[in-house]
Amino acid sequence: KKTPQFFSLRFFFACRASRERKRLHAKNDDMPKQRAVVVLPFVACVVSALVFARPARGFYLPGVAPQDYAQDDVVFMKVNKLTSTKTQLPYEYYTMPYCKPNPIVYSAENLGEVLRGDRIENSLYSLEMRNDMQCSVVCKLDSLSAEQAKDFETKIEEEYRVNMILDNLPVAMVKIRTTEDGEGDTVERKTYERGYPVGFKASVEEGGEEKSFLHNHLRFTILFHKDQETDLSRIVGFEVEPFSVKHEFEEPWDEVSPTLTTCNPGRMQYVTHGLAPQIVEEGAEVIFSYDVLYKQSDIRWASRWDTYLLMVDDQIHWFSIINSMMIVLFLSGMVALIMLRTLHRDISRYNQLETSEEAQEESGWKLVHGDVFRTPQASGLLAVHVGTGVQILACTFVTLAFAILGFLSPANRGGVGAAVGL
């Protein structure tokens, strides 16, 4: 039987349901407005970006970006450390009595460059893009002191080489090497040798005492690739040929524009290897000079490091590989044989036990079964050392893998060292 309370409850729920439907309809009506408020600014930004956008060409190489130079643009040459394969101890360039700028400005270096010992600084070598220069004088040292002469002689004796940088390319000497191709024909290949020697040792007279001579004249050859459309150029090579020459000049010495008699383009006098060399001795007068020659090249900017990274000896050393593999296999076999004999003897002894009393006696490998799961002393320190060693080893192999795959650009000096260190 339906009571008045039943009809009251029914009327209450009906009113509540009606109010909920009205609220939902009102909310649905407001959602398009809210969406419009959010979407309209986004659409306006996209349309504006498409209207004002211009076509562009992108280029990416990890760690370096190309630099375009117009005619007569000033190109800055920097100096780096002095290195030697005999001592493995680098020196800063200005620790030697070379021509110094005022002030000396150090370039920012990353962690890898610091670990390698690079010290990149500015220099007095000034040049303009695509403008040849002949017989430019850097500075003149009136007289070498005994200490300065000794420094030069020591560096020449230890075969130190000077390193310079131009547009992120290291200076190199050209070496033409003769190799054989796959068909047995002789092929000449152009290779680079990083840096140039501080000097050389030679005897003035046949059979006489050897003396040290200084490379005080540099002939730079800058290879550039020119864009025919924009007339802009990119540097793709930085070569040097060092000379040792005892410069002579017209008196009096002019600090601004001195006149050399041993190197004068107006008189068609150029530096050659046949001139008298600059000897290193106390009291010697030294004049530093340089030439700049520009040559157009077909090498693209992205391929300018190919000559630096060219392998001179591309033959596979099969004998060394097989020798190493044989040594590893022989040592592994010896260790496996010793362990097999030891285990075989212990297992045979265990199988020959007849009584339970003999089985209870521990021998062989059973003597250390209690030490396997025993907590060692300073276990925390051991865990730290093992974990750190594994992490360093893993980081090293991962970094080398990325370097082999080409993810670390050779133009980014110290990139591999920084990656390993980090």
Short mmCIF file of C-alpha atoms in Angstrom, two decimals:
data_model
loop_
_atom_site.label_atom_id
_atom_site.label_comp_id
_atom_site.label_asym_id
_atom_site.label_seq_id
_atom_site.Cartn_x
_atom_site.Cartn_y
_atom_site.Cartn_z
CA LYS A 1 0.00 0.00 0.00
CA LYS A 2 1.43 3.38 -1.01
CA THR A 3 1.55 5.81 1.90
CA PRO A 4 1.95 9.65 1.83
CA GLN A 5 5.61 9.23 2.86
CA PHE A 6 6.23 7.19 -0.31
CA PHE A 7 4.89 9.97 -2.56
CA SER A 8 6.97 12.57 -0.64
CA LEU A 9 10.21 10.62 -1.16
CA ARG A 10 9.43 10.07 -4.83
CA PHE A 11 8.79 13.79 -5.36
CA PHE A 12 12.13 14.61 -3.57
CA PHE A 13 14.24 12.31 -5.76
CA ALA A 14 12.48 13.52 -8.91
CA CYS A 15 13.31 17.15 -8.08
CA ARG A 16 16.93 16.25 -7.33
CA ALA A 17 17.33 14.40 -10.61
CA SER A 18 15.88 17.38 -12.48
CA ARG A 19 18.36 19.75 -10.87
CA GLU A 20 21.31 17.44 -11.78
CA ARG A 21 20.21 17.31 -15.44
CA LYS A 22 20.00 21.11 -15.60
CA ARG A 23 23.48 21.45 -14.07
CA LEU A 24 25.03 18.99 -16.53
CA HIS A 25 23.42 20.75 -19.50
CA ALA A 26 24.77 24.10 -18.31
CA LYS A 27 28.28 22.63 -17.89
CA ASN A 28 28.22 21.12 -21.36
CA ASP A 29 27.16 24.46 -22.80
CA ASP A 30 30.19 26.21 -21.16
CA MET A 31 32.82 23.64 -22.32
CA PRO A 32 33.01 24.89 -25.93
CA LYS A 33 33.61 28.39 -24.62
CA GLN A 34 36.44 27.18 -22.38
CA ARG A 35 38.00 25.15 -25.17
CA ALA A 36 37.80 28.15 -27.48
CA VAL A 37 39.61 30.29 -24.93
CA VAL A 38 42.51 27.77 -24.82
CA VAL A 39 42.67 26.80 -28.52
CA LEU A 40 42.36 30.22 -30.14
CA PRO A 41 45.69 31.66 -28.84
CA PHE A 42 47.52 28.48 -29.85
CA VAL A 43 46.08 28.61 -33.37
CA ALA A 44 47.00 32.29 -33.63
CA CYS A 45 50.64 31.55 -32.65
CA VAL A 46 50.93 28.72 -35.18
CA VAL A 47 49.50 30.84 -37.97
CA SER A 48 51.84 33.73 -37.12
CA ALA A 49 54.87 31.43 -37.11
CA LEU A 50 53.92 30.01 -40.51
CA VAL A 51 53.36 33.48 -41.98
CA PHE A 52 56.66 34.99 -40.80
CA ALA A 53 58.76 31.83 -41.22
CA ARG A 54 61.61 31.85 -43.76
CA PRO A 55 63.30 28.89 -45.45
CA ALA A 56 66.54 27.88 -43.73
CA ARG A 57 69.20 25.18 -44.06
CA GLY A 58 70.34 23.37 -40.94
CA PHE A 59 73.69 21.75 -40.22
CA TYR A 60 74.72 19.75 -37.20
CA LEU A 61 78.03 18.36 -36.06
CA PRO A 62 78.53 17.62 -32.37
CA GLY A 63 80.80 20.14 -30.72
CA VAL A 64 81.50 22.55 -33.58
CA ALA A 65 79.76 24.89 -36.04
CA PRO A 66 81.08 26.19 -39.39
CA GLN A 67 82.48 29.69 -39.65
CA ASP A 68 82.09 31.68 -42.87
CA TYR A 69 84.64 34.34 -43.84
CA ALA A 70 84.29 37.10 -46.39
CA GLN A 71 87.10 38.70 -48.35
CA ASP A 72 89.55 40.61 -46.08
CA ASP A 73 88.01 39.28 -42.86
CA VAL A 74 90.50 39.06 -40.01
CA VAL A 75 91.28 35.48 -38.98
CA PHE A 76 92.69 34.93 -35.52
CA MET A 77 95.52 32.48 -35.06
CA LYS A 78 96.10 30.98 -31.63
CA VAL A 79 99.02 29.11 -30.12
CA ASN A 80 98.88 25.95 -28.07
CA LYS A 81 101.29 23.87 -26.04
CA LEU A 82 104.67 22.46 -27.02
CA THR A 83 104.66 18.66 -27.11
CA SER A 84 107.25 15.93 -27.53
CA THR A 85 107.06 12.18 -28.03
CA LYS A 86 110.30 11.72 -26.10
CA THR A 87 109.35 13.33 -22.80
CA GLN A 88 105.50 13.38 -22.79
CA LEU A 89 105.74 16.62 -20.80
CA PRO A 90 103.94 19.60 -22.43
CA TYR A 91 104.99 23.22 -22.01
CA GLU A 92 103.09 26.44 -22.54
CA TYR A 93 104.01 28.29 -25.71
CA TYR A 94 105.06 31.48 -23.95
CA THR A 95 107.40 29.69 -21.55
CA MET A 96 109.79 29.96 -24.49
CA PRO A 97 111.22 33.32 -25.63
CA TYR A 98 108.76 33.71 -28.53
CA CYS A 99 107.06 36.98 -29.48
CA LYS A 100 104.41 37.73 -26.85
CA PRO A 101 101.26 39.84 -27.25
CA ASN A 102 100.21 42.33 -24.62
CA PRO A 103 98.13 41.14 -22.88
CA ILE A 104 98.20 37.35 -23.17
CA VAL A 105 94.59 36.09 -23.32
CA TYR A 106 93.81 32.49 -22.44
CA SER A 107 90.95 30.77 -24.24
CA ALA A 108 88.25 28.97 -22.29
CA GLU A 109 88.95 25.25 -22.08
CA ASN A 110 86.87 22.26 -21.16
CA LEU A 111 87.81 19.50 -18.75
CA GLY A 112 89.27 17.31 -21.47
CA GLU A 113 91.58 20.06 -22.73
CA VAL A 114 92.84 20.71 -19.20
CA LEU A 115 93.54 17.01 -18.68
CA ARG A 116 95.41 16.90 -21.99
CA GLY A 117 97.55 19.86 -20.99
CA ASP A 118 96.25 22.24 -23.67
CA ARG A 119 96.97 25.92 -23.04
CA ILE A 120 95.40 27.95 -25.85
CA GLU A 121 96.46 31.61 -26.07
CA ASN A 122 96.35 34.49 -28.50
CA SER A 123 99.30 35.38 -30.71
CA LEU A 124 100.82 38.19 -32.77
CA TYR A 125 100.26 36.35 -36.06
CA SER A 126 97.72 38.44 -37.96
CA LEU A 127 96.19 37.53 -41.33
CA GLU A 128 93.28 38.47 -43.56
CA MET A 129 91.08 36.05 -45.44
CA ARG A 130 92.19 35.35 -49.03
CA ASN A 131 94.98 37.94 -48.90
CA ASP A 132 98.49 36.54 -49.36
CA MET A 133 101.23 37.98 -47.20
CA GLN A 134 104.98 37.78 -47.68
CA CYS A 135 107.82 38.45 -45.25
CA SER A 136 105.69 39.75 -42.38
CA VAL A 137 107.80 40.42 -39.30
CA VAL A 138 106.46 39.36 -35.90
CA CYS A 139 109.20 40.73 -33.65
CA LYS A 140 112.95 40.90 -33.13
CA LEU A 141 114.96 39.58 -30.19
CA ASP A 142 118.05 41.74 -29.91
CA SER A 143 120.10 39.18 -28.01
CA LEU A 144 119.42 35.72 -26.66
CA SER A 145 120.41 35.30 -23.05
CA ALA A 146 122.22 32.20 -21.86
CA GLU A 147 119.01 30.89 -20.26
CA GLN A 148 116.95 31.50 -23.40
CA ALA A 149 119.51 29.81 -25.61
CA LYS A 150 119.61 26.84 -23.25
CA ASP A 151 115.80 26.56 -23.32
CA PHE A 152 115.78 26.47 -27.12
CA GLU A 153 118.62 23.93 -27.24
CA THR A 154 116.87 21.68 -24.71
CA LYS A 155 113.58 21.75 -26.62
CA ILE A 156 115.34 21.04 -29.89
CA GLU A 157 117.29 18.16 -28.33
CA GLU A 158 114.06 16.65 -26.93
CA GLU A 159 112.28 17.07 -30.30
CA TYR A 160 109.53 19.39 -29.12
CA ARG A 161 106.92 20.55 -31.62
CA VAL A 162 104.93 23.79 -31.68
CA ASN A 163 101.14 23.57 -31.99
CA MET A 164 98.93 26.32 -33.40
CA ILE A 165 95.21 26.60 -34.08
CA LEU A 166 93.31 28.38 -36.86
CA ASP A 167 89.53 28.13 -37.07
CA ASN A 168 89.65 25.15 -34.72
CA LEU A 169 92.10 23.31 -37.01
CA PRO A 170 95.57 22.36 -35.72
CA VAL A 171 98.57 23.34 -37.77
CA ALA A 172 100.30 20.47 -39.55
CA MET A 173 103.22 19.74 -41.83
CA VAL A 174 102.54 18.01 -45.14
CA LYS A 175 104.09 14.59 -45.62
CA ILE A 176 103.75 12.72 -48.92
CA ARG A 177 103.91 9.01 -48.24
CA THR A 178 104.16 6.27 -50.83
CA THR A 179 101.92 3.27 -50.27
CA GLU A 180 100.60 0.37 -52.27
CA ASP A 181 96.94 -0.09 -53.09
CA GLY A 182 95.09 -3.39 -53.30
CA GLU A 183 96.29 -4.03 -56.86
CA GLY A 184 99.95 -3.55 -55.97
CA ASP A 185 100.33 -0.13 -57.63
CA THR A 186 102.30 2.63 -55.93
CA VAL A 187 100.13 5.51 -54.72
CA GLU A 188 101.25 8.80 -53.17
CA ARG A 189 99.10 9.98 -50.28
CA LYS A 190 99.04 13.35 -48.59
CA THR A 191 99.21 13.04 -44.82
CA TYR A 192 99.58 15.49 -41.97
CA GLU A 193 102.06 15.60 -39.12
CA ARG A 194 100.76 17.70 -36.23
CA GLY A 195 102.75 20.82 -35.34
CA TYR A 196 106.23 21.78 -36.49
CA PRO A 197 109.64 21.28 -34.79
CA VAL A 198 111.10 24.04 -32.65
CA GLY A 199 114.33 23.56 -34.57
CA PHE A 200 116.87 21.00 -35.69
CA LYS A 201 120.44 19.91 -35.03
CA ALA A 202 123.09 19.77 -37.70
CA SER A 203 126.84 20.18 -38.10
CA VAL A 204 128.15 23.24 -39.91
CA GLU A 205 131.14 21.36 -41.24
CA GLU A 206 131.31 17.74 -42.27
CA GLY A 207 132.25 15.67 -39.25
CA GLY A 208 132.12 18.69 -36.99
CA GLU A 209 130.16 19.28 -33.81
CA GLU A 210 126.40 19.43 -34.12
CA LYS A 211 124.72 22.74 -33.28
CA SER A 212 121.13 23.75 -32.73
CA PHE A 213 119.24 25.86 -35.26
CA LEU A 214 115.91 27.58 -34.71
CA HIS A 215 112.87 27.65 -36.99
CA ASN A 216 112.15 31.38 -37.01
CA HIS A 217 110.30 31.73 -40.34
CA LEU A 218 106.95 30.03 -40.98
CA ARG A 219 105.15 29.69 -44.30
CA PHE A 220 101.46 29.06 -43.70
CA THR A 221 99.27 27.58 -46.42
CA ILE A 222 95.56 27.99 -45.73
CA LEU A 223 93.15 25.88 -47.76
CA PHE A 224 89.67 27.32 -48.17
CA HIS A 225 86.44 26.20 -49.82
CA LYS A 226 84.54 29.00 -51.53
CA ASP A 227 80.78 29.19 -51.95
CA GLN A 228 80.09 30.41 -55.48
CA GLU A 229 76.69 31.85 -54.57
CA THR A 230 77.56 33.89 -51.48
CA ASP A 231 81.31 34.43 -52.14
CA LEU A 232 81.97 33.33 -48.54
CA SER A 233 84.77 30.94 -47.67
CA ARG A 234 85.37 28.26 -45.08
CA ILE A 235 88.81 27.15 -43.93
CA VAL A 236 89.40 23.46 -44.64
CA GLY A 237 93.16 23.14 -44.13
CA PHE A 238 95.99 24.70 -42.09
CA GLU A 239 99.48 23.74 -43.24
CA VAL A 240 102.91 25.07 -42.32
CA GLU A 241 106.45 24.79 -43.64
CA PRO A 242 109.14 25.93 -41.15
CA PHE A 243 112.39 27.59 -42.19
CA SER A 244 115.54 28.55 -40.35
CA VAL A 245 117.08 31.74 -41.72
CA LYS A 246 119.52 34.27 -40.37
CA HIS A 247 117.61 37.43 -41.27
CA GLU A 248 119.42 40.60 -42.32
CA PHE A 249 117.81 44.03 -42.47
CA GLU A 250 118.49 47.59 -43.52
CA GLU A 251 119.71 49.89 -40.79
CA PRO A 252 118.20 51.41 -38.76
CA TRP A 253 115.59 48.93 -37.53
CA ASP A 254 112.03 50.21 -37.99
CA GLU A 255 109.61 48.78 -35.42
CA VAL A 256 106.55 49.53 -37.56
CA SER A 257 107.66 48.39 -41.03
CA PRO A 258 111.18 46.96 -41.05
CA THR A 259 112.89 46.17 -44.34
CA LEU A 260 114.50 42.74 -44.58
CA THR A 261 117.15 42.00 -47.16
CA THR A 262 116.80 38.22 -46.81
CA CYS A 263 113.04 38.34 -47.43
CA ASN A 264 111.70 41.15 -49.57
CA PRO A 265 108.81 40.69 -52.05
CA GLY A 266 109.64 43.96 -53.82
CA ARG A 267 113.09 42.63 -54.68
CA MET A 268 111.80 39.14 -55.46
CA GLN A 269 113.76 37.80 -52.50
CA TYR A 270 112.00 34.98 -50.67
CA VAL A 271 112.99 32.62 -47.89
CA THR A 272 114.34 29.25 -49.01
CA HIS A 273 116.09 26.37 -47.34
CA GLY A 274 119.33 27.44 -49.03
CA LEU A 275 119.78 30.56 -46.90
CA ALA A 276 122.06 30.67 -43.88
CA PRO A 277 120.19 29.16 -40.89
CA GLN A 278 119.54 30.84 -37.55
CA ILE A 279 121.92 29.37 -34.97
CA VAL A 280 120.95 29.15 -31.30
CA GLU A 281 123.63 30.62 -29.08
CA GLU A 282 124.07 33.26 -26.42
CA GLY A 283 123.98 36.77 -27.83
CA ALA A 284 122.37 35.74 -31.15
CA GLU A 285 119.92 38.14 -32.77
CA VAL A 286 116.66 36.45 -33.85
CA ILE A 287 113.95 37.86 -36.13
CA PHE A 288 110.66 35.96 -36.34
CA SER A 289 108.71 36.27 -39.61
CA TYR A 290 106.03 34.44 -41.59
CA ASP A 291 104.31 34.10 -44.98
CA VAL A 292 100.63 33.38 -45.66
CA LEU A 293 99.42 31.68 -48.85
CA TYR A 294 95.79 30.90 -49.65
CA LYS A 295 94.76 28.02 -51.89
CA GLN A 296 91.25 27.17 -52.99
CA SER A 297 90.30 23.56 -52.32
CA ASP A 298 87.51 21.20 -53.33
CA ILE A 299 87.41 19.71 -49.82
CA ARG A 300 84.09 20.31 -48.15
CA TRP A 301 83.98 21.76 -44.66
CA ALA A 302 82.42 18.58 -43.24
CA SER A 303 85.35 16.52 -44.60
CA ARG A 304 88.25 18.77 -43.58
CA TRP A 305 89.30 16.42 -40.75
CA ASP A 306 89.72 13.42 -43.07
CA THR A 307 93.37 14.21 -43.85
CA TYR A 308 94.18 14.68 -40.15
CA LEU A 309 92.60 11.34 -39.28
CA LEU A 310 94.01 9.44 -42.25
CA MET A 311 95.67 6.19 -41.26
CA VAL A 312 99.10 6.06 -42.85
CA ASP A 313 99.48 2.29 -42.53
CA ASP A 314 96.10 0.83 -43.40
CA GLN A 315 97.39 -2.75 -43.58
CA ILE A 316 96.04 -5.07 -40.92
CA HIS A 317 98.73 -6.45 -38.67
CA TRP A 318 97.55 -10.06 -38.79
CA PHE A 319 100.73 -11.39 -37.17
CA SER A 320 100.26 -9.19 -34.09
CA ILE A 321 96.58 -10.10 -33.84
CA ILE A 322 97.24 -13.84 -34.13
CA ASN A 323 100.16 -13.61 -31.69
CA SER A 324 97.99 -11.86 -29.09
CA MET A 325 95.17 -14.35 -29.55
CA MET A 326 97.55 -17.31 -29.17
CA ILE A 327 99.00 -15.89 -25.95
CA VAL A 328 95.52 -15.34 -24.49
CA LEU A 329 94.37 -18.84 -25.48
CA PHE A 330 97.55 -20.44 -24.13
CA LEU A 331 97.30 -18.72 -20.75
CA SER A 332 93.57 -19.45 -20.48
CA GLY A 333 94.21 -23.09 -21.31
CA MET A 334 96.95 -23.37 -18.67
CA VAL A 335 94.70 -21.91 -15.96
CA ALA A 336 91.80 -24.15 -16.99
CA LEU A 337 94.06 -27.24 -16.98
CA ILE A 338 95.37 -26.50 -13.48
CA MET A 339 91.87 -25.97 -12.09
CA LEU A 340 90.56 -29.09 -13.83
CA ARG A 341 93.31 -31.28 -12.40
CA THR A 342 92.79 -29.90 -8.89
CA LEU A 343 89.03 -30.37 -8.99
CA HIS A 344 89.34 -33.82 -10.54
CA ARG A 345 91.66 -34.97 -7.76
CA ASP A 346 89.34 -33.66 -5.04
CA ILE A 347 86.22 -35.17 -6.66
CA SER A 348 87.95 -38.54 -7.04
CA ARG A 349 88.89 -38.47 -3.35
CA TYR A 350 85.30 -37.69 -2.36
CA ASN A 351 83.95 -40.57 -4.46
CA GLN A 352 86.37 -43.04 -2.83
CA LEU A 353 85.25 -42.33 0.76
CA GLU A 354 83.90 -45.55 2.30
CA THR A 355 82.84 -44.73 5.84
CA SER A 356 80.84 -41.89 7.32
CA GLU A 357 83.76 -40.96 9.55
CA GLU A 358 85.94 -40.33 6.49
CA ALA A 359 83.13 -38.30 4.90
CA GLN A 360 83.02 -36.00 7.89
CA GLU A 361 86.67 -35.06 7.50
CA GLU A 362 87.01 -31.92 5.40
CA SER A 363 89.69 -31.79 2.72
CA GLY A 364 90.38 -30.08 -0.55
CA TRP A 365 87.80 -27.51 -1.63
CA LYS A 366 85.60 -28.31 1.37
CA LEU A 367 88.08 -26.46 3.60
CA VAL A 368 86.89 -23.08 2.27
CA HIS A 369 83.14 -23.70 2.09
CA GLY A 370 82.67 -21.87 5.39
CA ASP A 371 84.44 -18.74 4.13
CA VAL A 372 82.33 -18.24 1.02
CA PHE A 373 79.42 -16.48 2.71
CA ARG A 374 81.36 -14.98 5.58
CA THR A 375 81.20 -11.16 5.77
CA PRO A 376 84.68 -9.75 5.01
CA GLN A 377 86.34 -7.01 7.01
CA ALA A 378 85.48 -3.44 5.86
CA SER A 379 82.72 -4.78 3.64
CA GLY A 380 81.34 -1.28 3.02
CA LEU A 381 84.67 -0.03 1.70
CA LEU A 382 85.01 -3.11 -0.49
CA ALA A 383 81.55 -2.53 -1.96
CA VAL A 384 82.39 1.12 -2.70
CA HIS A 385 85.65 0.22 -4.44
CA VAL A 386 84.09 -2.56 -6.50
CA GLY A 387 81.10 -0.41 -7.47
CA THR A 388 83.26 2.58 -8.39
CA GLY A 389 85.63 0.45 -10.43
CA VAL A 390 82.79 -1.17 -12.34
CA GLN A 391 81.23 2.23 -12.99
CA ILE A 392 84.49 3.75 -14.26
CA LEU A 393 85.12 0.72 -16.46
CA ALA A 394 81.59 0.84 -17.88
CA CYS A 395 81.81 4.60 -18.54
CA THR A 396 85.15 4.14 -20.30
CA PHE A 397 83.83 1.46 -22.64
CA VAL A 398 80.62 3.39 -23.34
CA THR A 399 82.59 6.55 -24.15
CA LEU A 400 84.95 4.65 -26.44
CA ALA A 401 81.97 3.04 -28.18
CA PHE A 402 80.40 6.45 -28.81
CA ALA A 403 83.74 7.79 -30.07
CA ILE A 404 84.15 4.85 -32.47
CA LEU A 405 80.61 5.34 -33.79
CA GLY A 406 81.39 9.01 -34.52
CA PHE A 407 79.27 10.73 -31.89
CA LEU A 408 82.29 12.59 -30.47
CA SER A 409 83.59 15.03 -33.05
CA PRO A 410 87.40 15.25 -33.44
CA ALA A 411 87.00 19.02 -33.79
CA ASN A 412 85.85 19.17 -30.18
CA ARG A 413 89.24 19.12 -28.48
CA GLY A 414 89.19 17.19 -25.22
CA GLY A 415 85.69 15.86 -25.86
CA VAL A 416 86.65 12.25 -25.22
CA GLY A 417 88.58 13.13 -22.06
CA ALA A 418 85.73 15.25 -20.76
CA ALA A 419 83.21 12.49 -21.48
CA VAL A 420 85.32 9.91 -19.65
CA GLY A 421 85.91 12.27 -16.74
CA LEU A 422 82.24 13.11 -16.40
#
